[in-house]
C-alpha cells in the first residue's frame, strides 16, 4: 500500500512536531537502548514513519526502509526516522518497533491522532519528511523509495524530477546499438512461461538475424534471484544481456513499468519505444511481427482477413465424419499432419478435431 503525499508539509515556528510532543508531555523519544531526549533530533532531517504490525504492506516495506536508513547513515546523511504506531496495543507496538533501528514516539492514541491530523496521513505505510514550507515533498514518498532506494533522499519534488531526468537519459542509452531494432527481454529462469516463450523467441531471433541482416538485436534484462540463475539463463541464449551486477536492470524494469514476466519491449532504430507488449505479437505472428510497429500489425491483420475470406466457411472432409467449420485459432495441432497450426483451422463442433486448411480433402463445400 503506497502513500500519496500530495501536499506540502508545513513546519511553522510555533506549531511543529516539537509543539505537538510538548502538548502531550513528551520529553523523550524511544530507542532500543533507552530514552532519547528531543534535542538529539535537532538539526536533522526528520521523517515520521506511520505504520502498524497488523498491516501487511507496512511489514513488507519496513525491511526496505531499514536498508535505506542504514545506507543513508553510512553516507553520513543527517536523517532520523521516528515511528508513529497505528497498532492496537502496546504489545504489538513493541513487536513492530523491534524490527526498526530508528526512534519512536511513545505509544499513545492521542499523540497518533494529533500527528495523523497534522500531517494529513490517510494511509499506511506512510513516510512524511518534515521540511520548512518552502521545500516541497515529493508525491508518493513510499513509491519513490521503492523505485530508487537511497537515491530518493531527500524525498523532495526537486529530487524526484532529477531522478526522472536520469531515467529519461538511460532510456536513450540502452538503445546505443545505432540503427538497430532492440528487443529488451525481461524475465527469469525460475519462471516457466519465460522459459517457454524463450524457445519461441530464439526461433524468431535466428530468423530475423538472417532476414534483416543483423538489424534486430535482443538484450536480456534479467530478473533472476541470483547470479547463478542468471548464468544458467544465459547458457542457451544467442543474444546479449545486461550484466547481473549492473543496476540498469532494475532501472529498466522501473522505466518500462514491468510487472509481469516474460515481457518484451521494442526500441526502434530511432531510439524510441515502438511497442511495450511485443511478447503477444511474437506469440501470434512470430517473425512476421518485425518491425513490431502498429502499422505492421494492421497489415498482418488485413492479410489474415484476406486469407480467411479465401476459405469456405464449412467443409466436409474425407478423413472426418462430421462437418468442419472455419475457425480462428491462436495455436493448435493439426489432427492429420500433427504439425503446429496457427490462425485458421477447420474445427469440429462435435469433437476435439482440428484440421489445417492445406490438409483438407474436401468432398463437398458449402459457402455461407
GROMACS .gro file of C-alpha atoms in nm:
model
  368
    1UNK     CA    1   0.000   0.000   0.000
    2UNK     CA    2   0.169   0.317  -0.114
    3UNK     CA    3   0.107   0.668   0.017
    4UNK     CA    4   0.003   0.958  -0.193
    5UNK     CA    5   0.152   1.260  -0.018
    6UNK     CA    6   0.012   1.531  -0.246
    7UNK     CA    7   0.067   1.811   0.000
    8UNK     CA    8   0.341   2.040   0.116
    9UNK     CA    9   0.444   1.977   0.476
   10UNK     CA   10   0.416   2.285   0.693
   11UNK     CA   11   0.682   2.344   0.959
   12UNK     CA   12   0.594   2.678   1.123
   13UNK     CA   13   0.798   2.800   1.419
   14UNK     CA   14   0.534   2.772   1.690
   15UNK     CA   15   0.332   2.474   1.571
   16UNK     CA   16   0.565   2.189   1.471
   17UNK     CA   17   0.647   1.837   1.581
   18UNK     CA   18   0.808   1.969   1.899
   19UNK     CA   19   0.494   2.164   1.993
   20UNK     CA   20   0.276   1.856   1.947
   21UNK     CA   21   0.511   1.642   2.158
   22UNK     CA   22   0.530   1.910   2.425
   23UNK     CA   23   0.150   1.934   2.435
   24UNK     CA   24   0.140   1.560   2.510
   25UNK     CA   25   0.400   1.600   2.784
   26UNK     CA   26   0.663   1.403   2.591
   27UNK     CA   27   1.025   1.496   2.655
   28UNK     CA   28   1.191   1.176   2.530
   29UNK     CA   29   1.173   0.951   2.225
   30UNK     CA   30   1.215   0.574   2.244
   31UNK     CA   31   1.510   0.371   2.119
   32UNK     CA   32   1.624   0.014   2.174
   33UNK     CA   33   1.895   0.137   2.407
   34UNK     CA   34   1.676   0.366   2.618
   35UNK     CA   35   1.510   0.708   2.618
   36UNK     CA   36   1.647   0.974   2.380
   37UNK     CA   37   1.599   1.345   2.454
   38UNK     CA   38   1.431   1.555   2.186
   39UNK     CA   39   1.749   1.760   2.147
   40UNK     CA   40   1.903   1.458   1.972
   41UNK     CA   41   1.697   1.517   1.657
   42UNK     CA   42   1.761   1.893   1.633
   43UNK     CA   43   1.918   1.988   1.303
   44UNK     CA   44   1.841   1.655   1.139
   45UNK     CA   45   1.605   1.568   0.855
   46UNK     CA   46   1.312   1.416   1.043
   47UNK     CA   47   1.082   1.162   0.877
   48UNK     CA   48   0.772   1.032   1.052
   49UNK     CA   49   0.700   0.669   0.968
   50UNK     CA   50   0.334   0.580   1.020
   51UNK     CA   51   0.299   0.202   1.033
   52UNK     CA   52   0.141  -0.093   1.215
   53UNK     CA   53   0.224  -0.453   1.294
   54UNK     CA   54  -0.114  -0.574   1.160
   55UNK     CA   55  -0.060  -0.404   0.821
   56UNK     CA   56   0.092  -0.644   0.564
   57UNK     CA   57   0.214  -0.367   0.327
   58UNK     CA   58   0.380  -0.200   0.629
   59UNK     CA   59   0.562  -0.519   0.724
   60UNK     CA   60   0.669  -0.571   0.362
   61UNK     CA   61   0.801  -0.216   0.328
   62UNK     CA   62   0.978  -0.189   0.665
   63UNK     CA   63   1.283  -0.404   0.568
   64UNK     CA   64   1.328  -0.188   0.259
   65UNK     CA   65   1.317   0.126   0.472
   66UNK     CA   66   1.570  -0.029   0.712
   67UNK     CA   67   1.814  -0.078   0.422
   68UNK     CA   68   1.762   0.281   0.312
   69UNK     CA   69   1.811   0.416   0.665
   70UNK     CA   70   2.131   0.219   0.722
   71UNK     CA   71   2.266   0.320   0.381
   72UNK     CA   72   2.199   0.689   0.446
   73UNK     CA   73   2.359   0.661   0.790
   74UNK     CA   74   2.674   0.515   0.633
   75UNK     CA   75   2.675   0.801   0.382
   76UNK     CA   76   2.676   1.046   0.670
   77UNK     CA   77   2.332   1.192   0.598
   78UNK     CA   78   2.175   1.371   0.897
   79UNK     CA   79   1.844   1.185   0.890
   80UNK     CA   80   1.631   1.043   1.168
   81UNK     CA   81   1.317   0.834   1.126
   82UNK     CA   82   1.055   0.834   1.401
   83UNK     CA   83   0.799   0.554   1.418
   84UNK     CA   84   0.438   0.654   1.484
   85UNK     CA   85   0.236   0.343   1.564
   86UNK     CA   86  -0.109   0.252   1.436
   87UNK     CA   87  -0.102  -0.068   1.642
   88UNK     CA   88  -0.392  -0.177   1.858
   89UNK     CA   89  -0.197  -0.231   2.179
   90UNK     CA   90   0.140  -0.189   2.347
   91UNK     CA   91   0.248  -0.550   2.280
   92UNK     CA   92   0.203  -0.518   1.904
   93UNK     CA   93   0.369  -0.177   1.913
   94UNK     CA   94   0.688  -0.316   2.067
   95UNK     CA   95   0.682  -0.624   1.843
   96UNK     CA   96   0.676  -0.400   1.534
   97UNK     CA   97   0.925  -0.149   1.675
   98UNK     CA   98   1.172  -0.429   1.745
   99UNK     CA   99   1.239  -0.462   1.370
  100UNK     CA  100   1.331  -0.093   1.337
  101UNK     CA  101   1.675   0.063   1.402
  102UNK     CA  102   1.536   0.416   1.445
  103UNK     CA  103   1.340   0.605   1.710
  104UNK     CA  104   0.973   0.601   1.806
  105UNK     CA  105   0.728   0.826   1.982
  106UNK     CA  106   0.568   0.664   2.290
  107UNK     CA  107   0.262   0.451   2.220
  108UNK     CA  108  -0.031   0.691   2.252
  109UNK     CA  109  -0.363   0.708   2.069
  110UNK     CA  110  -0.397   1.080   2.141
  111UNK     CA  111  -0.049   1.158   2.005
  112UNK     CA  112  -0.103   0.941   1.699
  113UNK     CA  113  -0.428   1.117   1.618
  114UNK     CA  114  -0.271   1.461   1.650
  115UNK     CA  115   0.022   1.369   1.425
  116UNK     CA  116  -0.209   1.200   1.175
  117UNK     CA  117  -0.429   1.509   1.155
  118UNK     CA  118  -0.133   1.745   1.142
  119UNK     CA  119   0.039   1.571   0.853
  120UNK     CA  120  -0.279   1.454   0.676
  121UNK     CA  121  -0.196   1.086   0.683
  122UNK     CA  122  -0.474   0.884   0.521
  123UNK     CA  123  -0.299   0.552   0.453
  124UNK     CA  124  -0.023   0.336   0.590
  125UNK     CA  125   0.260   0.278   0.544
  126UNK     CA  126   0.333   0.648   0.515
  127UNK     CA  127   0.665   0.830   0.538
  128UNK     CA  128   0.640   1.205   0.597
  129UNK     CA  129   0.961   1.412   0.572
  130UNK     CA  130   0.938   1.733   0.777
  131UNK     CA  131   1.074   2.034   0.593
  132UNK     CA  132   1.022   2.412   0.606
  133UNK     CA  133   0.723   2.520   0.398
  134UNK     CA  134   0.940   2.646   0.108
  135UNK     CA  135   1.054   2.289   0.035
  136UNK     CA  136   0.801   2.069  -0.143
  137UNK     CA  137   0.787   1.699  -0.059
  138UNK     CA  138   0.756   1.456  -0.350
  139UNK     CA  139   0.427   1.283  -0.422
  140UNK     CA  140   0.422   0.921  -0.306
  141UNK     CA  141   0.738   0.907  -0.094
  142UNK     CA  142   0.690   0.533  -0.036
  143UNK     CA  143   0.677   0.469  -0.411
  144UNK     CA  144   0.981   0.692  -0.465
  145UNK     CA  145   1.181   0.482  -0.217
  146UNK     CA  146   1.060   0.155  -0.371
  147UNK     CA  147   1.179   0.277  -0.712
  148UNK     CA  148   1.508   0.445  -0.623
  149UNK     CA  149   1.616   0.327  -0.278
  150UNK     CA  150   1.868   0.558  -0.102
  151UNK     CA  151   1.895   0.769  -0.418
  152UNK     CA  152   1.545   0.901  -0.340
  153UNK     CA  153   1.681   1.106  -0.048
  154UNK     CA  154   1.592   1.383   0.043
  155UNK     CA  155   1.247   1.286  -0.094
  156UNK     CA  156   1.167   1.627  -0.243
  157UNK     CA  157   0.989   1.709  -0.569
  158UNK     CA  158   1.316   1.850  -0.700
  159UNK     CA  159   1.495   1.519  -0.632
  160UNK     CA  160   1.216   1.322  -0.800
  161UNK     CA  161   1.245   1.540  -1.112
  162UNK     CA  162   1.624   1.486  -1.114
  163UNK     CA  163   1.581   1.109  -1.094
  164UNK     CA  164   1.323   1.107  -1.373
  165UNK     CA  165   1.562   1.308  -1.591
  166UNK     CA  166   1.830   1.044  -1.528
  167UNK     CA  167   1.581   0.773  -1.623
  168UNK     CA  168   1.498   0.954  -1.946
  169UNK     CA  169   1.866   0.972  -2.037
  170UNK     CA  170   1.908   0.599  -1.966
  171UNK     CA  171   1.611   0.524  -2.189
  172UNK     CA  172   1.818   0.659  -2.478
  173UNK     CA  173   2.146   0.498  -2.367
  174UNK     CA  174   2.002   0.146  -2.372
  175UNK     CA  175   1.940   0.194  -2.744
  176UNK     CA  176   2.305   0.260  -2.813
  177UNK     CA  177   2.315  -0.002  -3.089
  178UNK     CA  178   2.270   0.262  -3.355
  179UNK     CA  179   2.026   0.188  -3.635
  180UNK     CA  180   1.905  -0.143  -3.491
  181UNK     CA  181   1.568  -0.252  -3.360
  182UNK     CA  182   1.625  -0.365  -3.000
  183UNK     CA  183   1.414  -0.609  -2.804
  184UNK     CA  184   1.454  -0.566  -2.426
  185UNK     CA  185   1.364  -0.907  -2.292
  186UNK     CA  186   1.260  -0.916  -1.925
  187UNK     CA  187   1.245  -1.247  -1.742
  188UNK     CA  188   1.394  -1.506  -1.508
  189UNK     CA  189   1.498  -1.868  -1.535
  190UNK     CA  190   1.267  -1.975  -1.249
  191UNK     CA  191   0.960  -1.859  -1.447
  192UNK     CA  192   0.805  -2.142  -1.662
  193UNK     CA  193   0.623  -1.903  -1.904
  194UNK     CA  194   0.957  -1.726  -1.958
  195UNK     CA  195   1.135  -2.050  -2.045
  196UNK     CA  196   0.853  -2.148  -2.280
  197UNK     CA  197   0.849  -1.814  -2.461
  198UNK     CA  198   1.231  -1.805  -2.481
  199UNK     CA  199   1.235  -2.106  -2.714
  200UNK     CA  200   0.991  -1.928  -2.945
  201UNK     CA  201   1.186  -1.603  -2.928
  202UNK     CA  202   1.510  -1.785  -3.016
  203UNK     CA  203   1.348  -1.912  -3.338
  204UNK     CA  204   1.226  -1.560  -3.420
  205UNK     CA  205   1.565  -1.411  -3.336
  206UNK     CA  206   1.752  -1.656  -3.559
  207UNK     CA  207   1.511  -1.594  -3.848
  208UNK     CA  208   1.536  -1.215  -3.815
  209UNK     CA  209   1.914  -1.218  -3.772
  210UNK     CA  210   1.929  -1.368  -4.122
  211UNK     CA  211   1.642  -1.186  -4.291
  212UNK     CA  212   1.720  -0.839  -4.152
  213UNK     CA  213   2.098  -0.878  -4.193
  214UNK     CA  214   2.163  -0.810  -3.826
  215UNK     CA  215   1.925  -0.516  -3.786
  216UNK     CA  216   1.745  -0.683  -3.494
  217UNK     CA  217   1.902  -0.748  -3.153
  218UNK     CA  218   1.768  -0.884  -2.824
  219UNK     CA  219   1.905  -0.785  -2.483
  220UNK     CA  220   1.816  -0.987  -2.175
  221UNK     CA  221   1.715  -0.781  -1.873
  222UNK     CA  222   1.732  -1.046  -1.604
  223UNK     CA  223   1.501  -1.060  -1.304
  224UNK     CA  224   1.674  -1.374  -1.175
  225UNK     CA  225   1.712  -1.417  -0.800
  226UNK     CA  226   2.089  -1.457  -0.807
  227UNK     CA  227   2.389  -1.468  -1.041
  228UNK     CA  228   2.382  -1.848  -1.056
  229UNK     CA  229   2.033  -1.845  -1.204
  230UNK     CA  230   2.139  -1.565  -1.438
  231UNK     CA  231   2.432  -1.771  -1.568
  232UNK     CA  232   2.207  -2.073  -1.624
  233UNK     CA  233   1.963  -1.845  -1.804
  234UNK     CA  234   2.228  -1.719  -2.044
  235UNK     CA  235   2.358  -2.067  -2.135
  236UNK     CA  236   2.114  -2.128  -2.422
  237UNK     CA  237   2.052  -1.770  -2.531
  238UNK     CA  238   2.211  -1.640  -2.854
  239UNK     CA  239   2.169  -1.272  -2.768
  240UNK     CA  240   2.319  -1.008  -2.540
  241UNK     CA  241   2.247  -0.943  -2.171
  242UNK     CA  242   2.291  -0.663  -1.921
  243UNK     CA  243   2.538  -0.786  -1.654
  244UNK     CA  244   2.366  -0.920  -1.344
  245UNK     CA  245   2.552  -0.680  -1.113
  246UNK     CA  246   2.450  -0.375  -1.321
  247UNK     CA  247   2.171  -0.176  -1.155
  248UNK     CA  248   2.049  -0.078  -1.502
  249UNK     CA  249   1.839  -0.396  -1.483
  250UNK     CA  250   1.628  -0.252  -1.202
  251UNK     CA  251   1.619   0.087  -1.370
  252UNK     CA  252   1.475  -0.060  -1.690
  253UNK     CA  253   1.213  -0.259  -1.500
  254UNK     CA  254   1.103   0.067  -1.340
  255UNK     CA  255   1.123   0.279  -1.656
  256UNK     CA  256   0.906   0.038  -1.854
  257UNK     CA  257   0.683  -0.049  -1.556
  258UNK     CA  258   0.745  -0.422  -1.583
  259UNK     CA  259   0.500  -0.603  -1.353
  260UNK     CA  260   0.474  -0.942  -1.527
  261UNK     CA  261   0.733  -1.165  -1.693
  262UNK     CA  262   0.818  -1.254  -1.957
  263UNK     CA  263   0.793  -0.912  -2.119
  264UNK     CA  264   0.939  -0.789  -2.448
  265UNK     CA  265   0.979  -0.414  -2.510
  266UNK     CA  266   1.084  -0.296  -2.856
  267UNK     CA  267   1.306   0.008  -2.909
  268UNK     CA  268   1.309   0.124  -3.272
  269UNK     CA  269   1.614   0.229  -3.477
  270UNK     CA  270   1.533   0.593  -3.396
  271UNK     CA  271   1.580   0.515  -3.024
  272UNK     CA  272   1.210   0.547  -2.943
  273UNK     CA  273   0.984   0.292  -2.777
  274UNK     CA  274   0.789   0.115  -3.051
  275UNK     CA  275   0.599  -0.147  -2.852
  276UNK     CA  276   0.575  -0.244  -2.484
  277UNK     CA  277   0.383  -0.570  -2.543
  278UNK     CA  278   0.582  -0.739  -2.817
  279UNK     CA  279   0.551  -1.075  -2.640
  280UNK     CA  280   0.191  -1.103  -2.757
  281UNK     CA  281   0.288  -1.001  -3.111
  282UNK     CA  282   0.564  -1.262  -3.130
  283UNK     CA  283   0.337  -1.528  -2.984
  284UNK     CA  284   0.077  -1.457  -3.252
  285UNK     CA  285   0.278  -1.370  -3.560
  286UNK     CA  286   0.633  -1.491  -3.495
  287UNK     CA  287   0.899  -1.327  -3.711
  288UNK     CA  288   0.630  -1.173  -3.930
  289UNK     CA  289   0.580  -0.921  -3.646
  290UNK     CA  290   0.900  -0.738  -3.737
  291UNK     CA  291   0.947  -0.439  -3.701
  292UNK     CA  292   0.676  -0.467  -3.431
  293UNK     CA  293   0.500  -0.142  -3.516
  294UNK     CA  294   0.126  -0.078  -3.501
  295UNK     CA  295   0.118  -0.032  -3.878
  296UNK     CA  296   0.276  -0.377  -3.920
  297UNK     CA  297   0.005  -0.534  -3.704
  298UNK     CA  298  -0.262  -0.364  -3.915
  299UNK     CA  299  -0.100  -0.513  -4.228
  300UNK     CA  300  -0.087  -0.860  -4.075
  301UNK     CA  301  -0.449  -0.847  -3.962
  302UNK     CA  302  -0.556  -0.737  -4.311
  303UNK     CA  303  -0.361  -1.025  -4.466
  304UNK     CA  304  -0.519  -1.271  -4.225
  305UNK     CA  305  -0.867  -1.145  -4.304
  306UNK     CA  306  -0.798  -1.174  -4.675
  307UNK     CA  307  -0.668  -1.527  -4.625
  308UNK     CA  308  -0.972  -1.620  -4.417
  309UNK     CA  309  -1.207  -1.479  -4.679
  310UNK     CA  310  -1.049  -1.711  -4.935
  311UNK     CA  311  -1.153  -2.023  -4.740
  312UNK     CA  312  -1.502  -2.179  -4.741
  313UNK     CA  313  -1.697  -2.134  -4.421
  314UNK     CA  314  -1.760  -2.511  -4.390
  315UNK     CA  315  -1.615  -2.825  -4.543
  316UNK     CA  316  -1.686  -3.199  -4.541
  317UNK     CA  317  -1.350  -3.371  -4.525
  318UNK     CA  318  -1.293  -3.733  -4.628
  319UNK     CA  319  -1.095  -3.803  -4.310
  320UNK     CA  320  -1.361  -3.698  -4.060
  321UNK     CA  321  -1.721  -3.797  -4.008
  322UNK     CA  322  -1.854  -3.456  -3.901
  323UNK     CA  323  -1.876  -3.128  -4.085
  324UNK     CA  324  -1.586  -2.890  -4.014
  325UNK     CA  325  -1.628  -2.517  -3.962
  326UNK     CA  326  -1.367  -2.249  -4.037
  327UNK     CA  327  -1.236  -2.110  -3.712
  328UNK     CA  328  -0.971  -1.863  -3.594
  329UNK     CA  329  -0.723  -2.020  -3.353
  330UNK     CA  330  -0.411  -1.871  -3.195
  331UNK     CA  331  -0.248  -2.210  -3.197
  332UNK     CA  332  -0.341  -2.575  -3.248
  333UNK     CA  333  -0.203  -2.910  -3.365
  334UNK     CA  334  -0.348  -3.047  -3.688
  335UNK     CA  335  -0.501  -3.389  -3.623
  336UNK     CA  336  -0.391  -3.512  -3.965
  337UNK     CA  337  -0.033  -3.388  -4.022
  338UNK     CA  338   0.037  -3.346  -3.647
  339UNK     CA  339   0.209  -3.015  -3.712
  340UNK     CA  340   0.156  -2.688  -3.528
  341UNK     CA  341  -0.108  -2.467  -3.685
  342UNK     CA  342  -0.197  -2.104  -3.632
  343UNK     CA  343  -0.474  -1.857  -3.719
  344UNK     CA  344  -0.704  -2.057  -3.947
  345UNK     CA  345  -0.832  -2.408  -3.878
  346UNK     CA  346  -1.124  -2.622  -3.979
  347UNK     CA  347  -1.267  -2.742  -3.649
  348UNK     CA  348  -1.535  -2.986  -3.543
  349UNK     CA  349  -1.805  -2.863  -3.306
  350UNK     CA  350  -1.895  -3.219  -3.211
  351UNK     CA  351  -1.548  -3.338  -3.111
  352UNK     CA  352  -1.199  -3.210  -3.048
  353UNK     CA  353  -1.073  -3.224  -3.405
  354UNK     CA  354  -0.874  -2.957  -3.592
  355UNK     CA  355  -0.753  -2.964  -3.948
  356UNK     CA  356  -0.507  -2.734  -4.117
  357UNK     CA  357  -0.660  -2.575  -4.434
  358UNK     CA  358  -0.386  -2.729  -4.650
  359UNK     CA  359  -0.474  -3.076  -4.515
  360UNK     CA  360  -0.837  -3.064  -4.621
  361UNK     CA  361  -0.950  -3.332  -4.866
  362UNK     CA  362  -1.286  -3.189  -4.945
  363UNK     CA  363  -1.582  -3.397  -5.054
  364UNK     CA  364  -1.811  -3.101  -5.074
  365UNK     CA  365  -1.803  -2.741  -4.955
  366UNK     CA  366  -2.083  -2.506  -4.867
  367UNK     CA  367  -2.026  -2.132  -4.861
  368UNK     CA  368  -2.228  -1.930  -4.610
   0.00000   0.00000   0.00000
